[in-house]
Amino acid sequence: MKSIAVINQKGGVGKTTVTANLGHALAQHGKHVTLIDLDPQGQLSASLGLFRPPKQGIDEVMLNAASIESVSVSTREGLMLVPAGANLGDVEKQSAEGVQRALLLQKGMQRSGSDKDYLLIDCPPSSGLLMANAIMAVDEVLIPVTGDYLGLNGLAHLLATLKQFERLRHRPLGRRVLLSRLVARRRLSKEVVGKLKNHFPGKIMATAVREAAVLAECPGVGRTIFEYRPGSVSAKEFTALAVDLIEGRMMS
């Protein structure tokens, strides 16, 4: 099983959109995928059509040692969802000492079965204990970055945070960058892409996800792009992105 946290401390970069649609794309390629909604706001659950998700979810795994399987919900063929749960915000209040507070999710994943090909975690736009748990638990992070200089500044801050946690992990943390919400015709976007290529050679996903109104509309109807506009450019991009992930394709 490959575990990936979709992460960026900056909001508005498309983390939830990426998690939902990439997860569904992987499932359409025959992979067994589990998505974890690690944001107390529960946006991932709504994006998959669970506008009233179960009250128990990943909060029970982290706070009460429940199994991931016991709180998983089947949403599409090959695609399971672990909702946030009503008490996920309480994780930030944990009184355990030191690094143990950041290992709650890792321990829950270690108790999980091995029948999954991919586990994707939709992280909150913050640098608190929930994000720390995701970083400590996964094999790698996928960082959506927008084509502007604020996106670059946010990335530098995040990479510094990842380095700090990597020392505590005692194992490498893979990093991939995804160009998200890209407006390809903007000169600024081209400049930012150029800088990213220089600073992160071999780490940028081959397929970029461009800004599109249809992607913004999908969560409101609880559908992925493959259900809402299956013939759209965005659907083709997420299909290609899934292949990138499976085959390890990166931007040259």
Short mmCIF file of C-alpha atoms in Angstrom, two decimals:
data_model
loop_
_atom_site.label_atom_id
_atom_site.label_comp_id
_atom_site.label_asym_id
_atom_site.label_seq_id
_atom_site.Cartn_x
_atom_site.Cartn_y
_atom_site.Cartn_z
CA MET A 1 0.00 0.00 0.00
CA LYS A 2 1.23 3.48 -0.85
CA SER A 3 0.08 6.19 1.54
CA ILE A 4 0.04 9.81 0.38
CA ALA A 5 -0.91 13.01 2.20
CA VAL A 6 -2.29 15.75 -0.05
CA ILE A 7 -0.93 18.68 1.86
CA ASN A 8 -0.35 22.41 1.79
CA GLN A 9 -0.68 24.88 4.65
CA LYS A 10 -2.01 27.42 2.16
CA GLY A 11 -5.77 27.26 1.53
CA GLY A 12 -7.37 27.44 -1.89
CA VAL A 13 -4.84 25.28 -3.73
CA GLY A 14 -7.29 22.47 -4.52
CA LYS A 15 -6.29 19.80 -1.98
CA THR A 16 -9.79 18.36 -1.60
CA THR A 17 -10.47 18.52 -5.35
CA VAL A 18 -7.24 16.64 -6.00
CA THR A 19 -7.90 14.01 -3.32
CA ALA A 20 -11.43 13.22 -4.49
CA ASN A 21 -10.77 13.17 -8.22
CA LEU A 22 -7.36 11.51 -8.13
CA GLY A 23 -8.77 8.87 -5.81
CA HIS A 24 -11.65 8.15 -8.18
CA ALA A 25 -9.27 8.11 -11.16
CA LEU A 26 -7.08 5.51 -9.43
CA ALA A 27 -10.16 3.40 -8.66
CA GLN A 28 -11.15 3.56 -12.33
CA HIS A 29 -7.74 2.09 -13.12
CA GLY A 30 -8.64 -0.93 -11.00
CA LYS A 31 -6.87 0.16 -7.83
CA HIS A 32 -8.30 -0.31 -4.35
CA VAL A 33 -8.30 3.17 -2.86
CA THR A 34 -9.16 4.54 0.58
CA LEU A 35 -9.54 8.27 1.15
CA ILE A 36 -9.25 9.82 4.61
CA ASP A 37 -10.92 13.14 5.38
CA LEU A 38 -8.53 14.68 7.91
CA ASP A 39 -10.15 18.12 7.80
CA PRO A 40 -12.73 18.73 10.58
CA GLN A 41 -14.78 20.73 8.06
CA GLY A 42 -15.50 17.49 6.18
CA GLN A 43 -15.23 18.92 2.67
CA LEU A 44 -13.96 15.66 1.17
CA SER A 45 -17.03 13.80 2.39
CA ALA A 46 -19.31 16.39 0.80
CA SER A 47 -17.32 16.24 -2.44
CA LEU A 48 -18.14 12.54 -2.66
CA GLY A 49 -21.83 13.03 -1.97
CA LEU A 50 -21.91 12.49 1.80
CA PHE A 51 -23.54 15.75 2.80
CA ARG A 52 -24.52 14.17 6.12
CA PRO A 53 -21.58 11.87 6.80
CA PRO A 54 -21.52 9.42 9.73
CA LYS A 55 -20.68 10.97 13.08
CA GLN A 56 -17.85 8.49 13.53
CA GLY A 57 -14.84 8.48 11.27
CA ILE A 58 -11.10 8.98 11.47
CA ASP A 59 -11.68 10.69 14.84
CA GLU A 60 -12.58 7.28 16.31
CA VAL A 61 -9.43 5.75 14.85
CA MET A 62 -7.22 8.43 16.37
CA LEU A 63 -9.00 8.98 19.68
CA ASN A 64 -10.47 5.57 20.54
CA ALA A 65 -8.31 3.06 18.62
CA ALA A 66 -11.09 2.00 16.25
CA SER A 67 -10.04 0.22 13.06
CA ILE A 68 -10.05 2.13 9.78
CA GLU A 69 -12.24 -0.58 8.27
CA SER A 70 -14.92 -0.14 10.96
CA VAL A 71 -15.50 3.51 10.01
CA SER A 72 -15.00 3.25 6.24
CA VAL A 73 -17.85 3.97 3.84
CA SER A 74 -18.03 2.60 0.29
CA THR A 75 -18.66 5.50 -2.10
CA ARG A 76 -17.84 4.10 -5.55
CA GLU A 77 -16.47 0.83 -6.89
CA GLY A 78 -12.96 0.50 -5.51
CA LEU A 79 -13.21 3.75 -3.56
CA MET A 80 -13.66 3.81 0.21
CA LEU A 81 -13.97 6.92 2.36
CA VAL A 82 -13.12 7.45 6.01
CA PRO A 83 -15.07 10.59 6.99
CA ALA A 84 -13.73 13.14 9.45
CA GLY A 85 -16.17 12.34 12.23
CA ALA A 86 -17.84 14.72 14.65
CA ASN A 87 -14.93 14.89 17.11
CA LEU A 88 -11.90 15.20 14.84
CA GLY A 89 -11.19 18.68 16.16
CA ASP A 90 -10.55 17.13 19.59
CA VAL A 91 -7.33 15.60 18.28
CA GLU A 92 -5.75 19.05 18.59
CA LYS A 93 -6.52 18.93 22.32
CA GLN A 94 -4.67 15.67 23.00
CA SER A 95 -2.59 15.75 26.16
CA ALA A 96 -0.17 12.94 25.29
CA GLU A 97 3.43 14.03 25.60
CA GLY A 98 5.87 14.86 22.85
CA VAL A 99 5.89 13.04 19.57
CA GLN A 100 3.26 10.52 20.72
CA ARG A 101 0.53 13.04 19.94
CA ALA A 102 1.68 13.01 16.31
CA LEU A 103 1.57 9.21 15.99
CA LEU A 104 -2.16 8.63 16.50
CA LEU A 105 -2.89 8.27 12.79
CA GLN A 106 0.20 6.17 12.12
CA LYS A 107 -0.86 3.69 14.79
CA GLY A 108 -4.35 3.53 13.30
CA MET A 109 -2.94 2.83 9.85
CA GLN A 110 -0.69 0.11 11.26
CA ARG A 111 -3.80 -1.60 12.64
CA SER A 112 -5.44 -1.47 9.21
CA GLY A 113 -5.61 -4.33 6.72
CA SER A 114 -3.27 -4.51 3.73
CA ASP A 115 -5.90 -4.85 0.99
CA LYS A 116 -5.48 -1.26 -0.26
CA ASP A 117 -3.32 -0.11 -3.16
CA TYR A 118 -3.49 3.58 -2.30
CA LEU A 119 -4.46 5.57 0.77
CA LEU A 120 -4.88 9.31 0.17
CA ILE A 121 -5.30 11.79 3.02
CA ASP A 122 -6.97 15.17 2.52
CA CYS A 123 -5.21 17.42 5.04
CA PRO A 124 -6.53 20.61 6.64
CA PRO A 125 -5.06 24.00 5.63
CA SER A 126 -3.13 24.43 8.87
CA SER A 127 0.09 23.38 10.54
CA GLY A 128 -1.44 21.86 13.65
CA LEU A 129 -1.49 18.39 15.14
CA LEU A 130 -3.68 16.90 12.41
CA MET A 131 -1.17 17.82 9.73
CA ALA A 132 1.64 16.52 11.92
CA ASN A 133 -0.14 13.17 12.20
CA ALA A 134 -0.46 12.95 8.43
CA ILE A 135 3.22 13.73 7.84
CA MET A 136 4.33 11.14 10.39
CA ALA A 137 2.05 8.44 8.99
CA VAL A 138 2.51 8.49 5.21
CA ASP A 139 5.10 7.32 2.70
CA GLU A 140 5.05 10.59 0.80
CA VAL A 141 3.34 13.93 0.38
CA LEU A 142 1.69 15.37 -2.72
CA ILE A 143 1.82 19.17 -2.62
CA PRO A 144 -0.62 21.08 -4.86
CA VAL A 145 0.90 24.44 -5.80
CA THR A 146 -0.80 27.24 -7.71
CA GLY A 147 0.99 29.18 -10.44
CA ASP A 148 1.66 32.35 -8.46
CA TYR A 149 4.38 33.69 -6.17
CA LEU A 150 2.25 33.28 -3.05
CA GLY A 151 2.13 29.60 -3.91
CA LEU A 152 5.93 29.52 -4.08
CA ASN A 153 6.27 31.28 -0.73
CA GLY A 154 3.86 28.84 0.88
CA LEU A 155 5.78 25.92 -0.57
CA ALA A 156 9.05 27.12 0.95
CA HIS A 157 7.41 27.31 4.39
CA LEU A 158 5.89 23.84 4.00
CA LEU A 159 9.18 22.27 2.93
CA ALA A 160 10.85 23.67 6.05
CA THR A 161 8.09 22.08 8.15
CA LEU A 162 8.52 18.73 6.38
CA LYS A 163 12.25 18.75 7.10
CA GLN A 164 11.58 19.20 10.80
CA PHE A 165 9.21 16.23 10.91
CA GLU A 166 11.49 14.06 8.78
CA ARG A 167 14.05 14.09 11.60
CA LEU A 168 11.41 12.60 13.92
CA ARG A 169 10.22 10.00 11.39
CA HIS A 170 13.58 8.21 11.14
CA ARG A 171 12.72 7.33 7.55
CA PRO A 172 12.62 9.30 4.30
CA LEU A 173 9.51 11.23 3.28
CA GLY A 174 8.81 11.27 -0.45
CA ARG A 175 7.81 14.59 -1.99
CA ARG A 176 5.89 15.31 -5.17
CA VAL A 177 4.67 18.69 -6.40
CA LEU A 178 1.45 19.05 -8.40
CA LEU A 179 0.72 22.16 -10.45
CA SER A 180 -2.88 22.87 -9.46
CA ARG A 181 -5.45 25.43 -10.56
CA LEU A 182 -3.01 26.47 -13.27
CA VAL A 183 -3.88 29.23 -15.73
CA ALA A 184 -1.40 28.21 -18.41
CA ARG A 185 -1.71 31.36 -20.54
CA ARG A 186 -0.59 33.70 -17.77
CA ARG A 187 3.01 34.81 -18.08
CA LEU A 188 3.30 34.67 -14.30
CA SER A 189 2.24 31.01 -14.29
CA LYS A 190 4.95 30.18 -16.82
CA GLU A 191 7.55 31.97 -14.69
CA VAL A 192 6.47 30.09 -11.56
CA VAL A 193 6.53 26.75 -13.38
CA GLY A 194 10.05 27.53 -14.55
CA LYS A 195 11.20 28.28 -11.00
CA LEU A 196 9.59 25.07 -9.71
CA LYS A 197 11.36 23.02 -12.37
CA ASN A 198 14.69 24.54 -11.35
CA HIS A 199 14.19 23.99 -7.64
CA PHE A 200 12.44 20.59 -7.75
CA PRO A 201 13.86 18.62 -10.68
CA GLY A 202 12.22 15.23 -11.03
CA LYS A 203 9.66 16.02 -8.31
CA ILE A 204 6.87 17.70 -10.33
CA MET A 205 4.00 15.53 -11.58
CA ALA A 206 3.97 15.31 -15.37
CA THR A 207 0.33 16.39 -15.62
CA ALA A 208 -0.86 19.78 -14.39
CA VAL A 209 -4.47 20.37 -13.34
CA ARG A 210 -5.74 23.60 -14.86
CA GLU A 211 -8.24 26.00 -13.37
CA ALA A 212 -11.74 25.02 -14.52
CA ALA A 213 -15.25 26.05 -13.55
CA VAL A 214 -16.48 22.44 -13.76
CA LEU A 215 -14.09 21.39 -10.99
CA ALA A 216 -15.48 24.12 -8.73
CA GLU A 217 -19.03 22.95 -9.46
CA CYS A 218 -18.48 19.27 -8.65
CA PRO A 219 -18.52 19.44 -4.82
CA GLY A 220 -21.87 21.22 -4.79
CA VAL A 221 -23.52 18.20 -6.38
CA GLY A 222 -21.44 15.59 -4.56
CA ARG A 223 -19.86 14.18 -7.70
CA THR A 224 -16.36 13.76 -9.03
CA ILE A 225 -15.42 15.17 -12.42
CA PHE A 226 -15.87 11.70 -13.96
CA GLU A 227 -19.54 11.75 -12.99
CA TYR A 228 -20.23 15.43 -13.55
CA ARG A 229 -18.38 16.06 -16.82
CA PRO A 230 -16.74 12.79 -17.92
CA GLY A 231 -15.67 14.15 -21.31
CA SER A 232 -14.11 17.35 -19.98
CA VAL A 233 -10.48 18.42 -20.15
CA SER A 234 -10.37 18.21 -16.35
CA ALA A 235 -11.46 14.56 -16.41
CA LYS A 236 -8.70 13.79 -18.90
CA GLU A 237 -6.17 15.58 -16.71
CA PHE A 238 -7.07 13.56 -13.63
CA THR A 239 -6.99 10.33 -15.62
CA ALA A 240 -3.49 11.25 -16.81
CA LEU A 241 -2.50 12.25 -13.27
CA ALA A 242 -3.49 8.80 -11.99
CA VAL A 243 -1.28 7.21 -14.64
CA ASP A 244 1.54 9.56 -13.60
CA LEU A 245 1.23 8.32 -10.04
CA ILE A 246 1.01 4.64 -10.99
CA GLU A 247 3.93 4.79 -13.42
CA GLY A 248 6.02 7.40 -11.59
CA ARG A 249 5.95 9.91 -14.45
CA MET A 250 7.39 13.33 -13.68
CA MET A 251 7.72 16.58 -15.61
CA SER A 252 10.98 16.83 -17.53
#
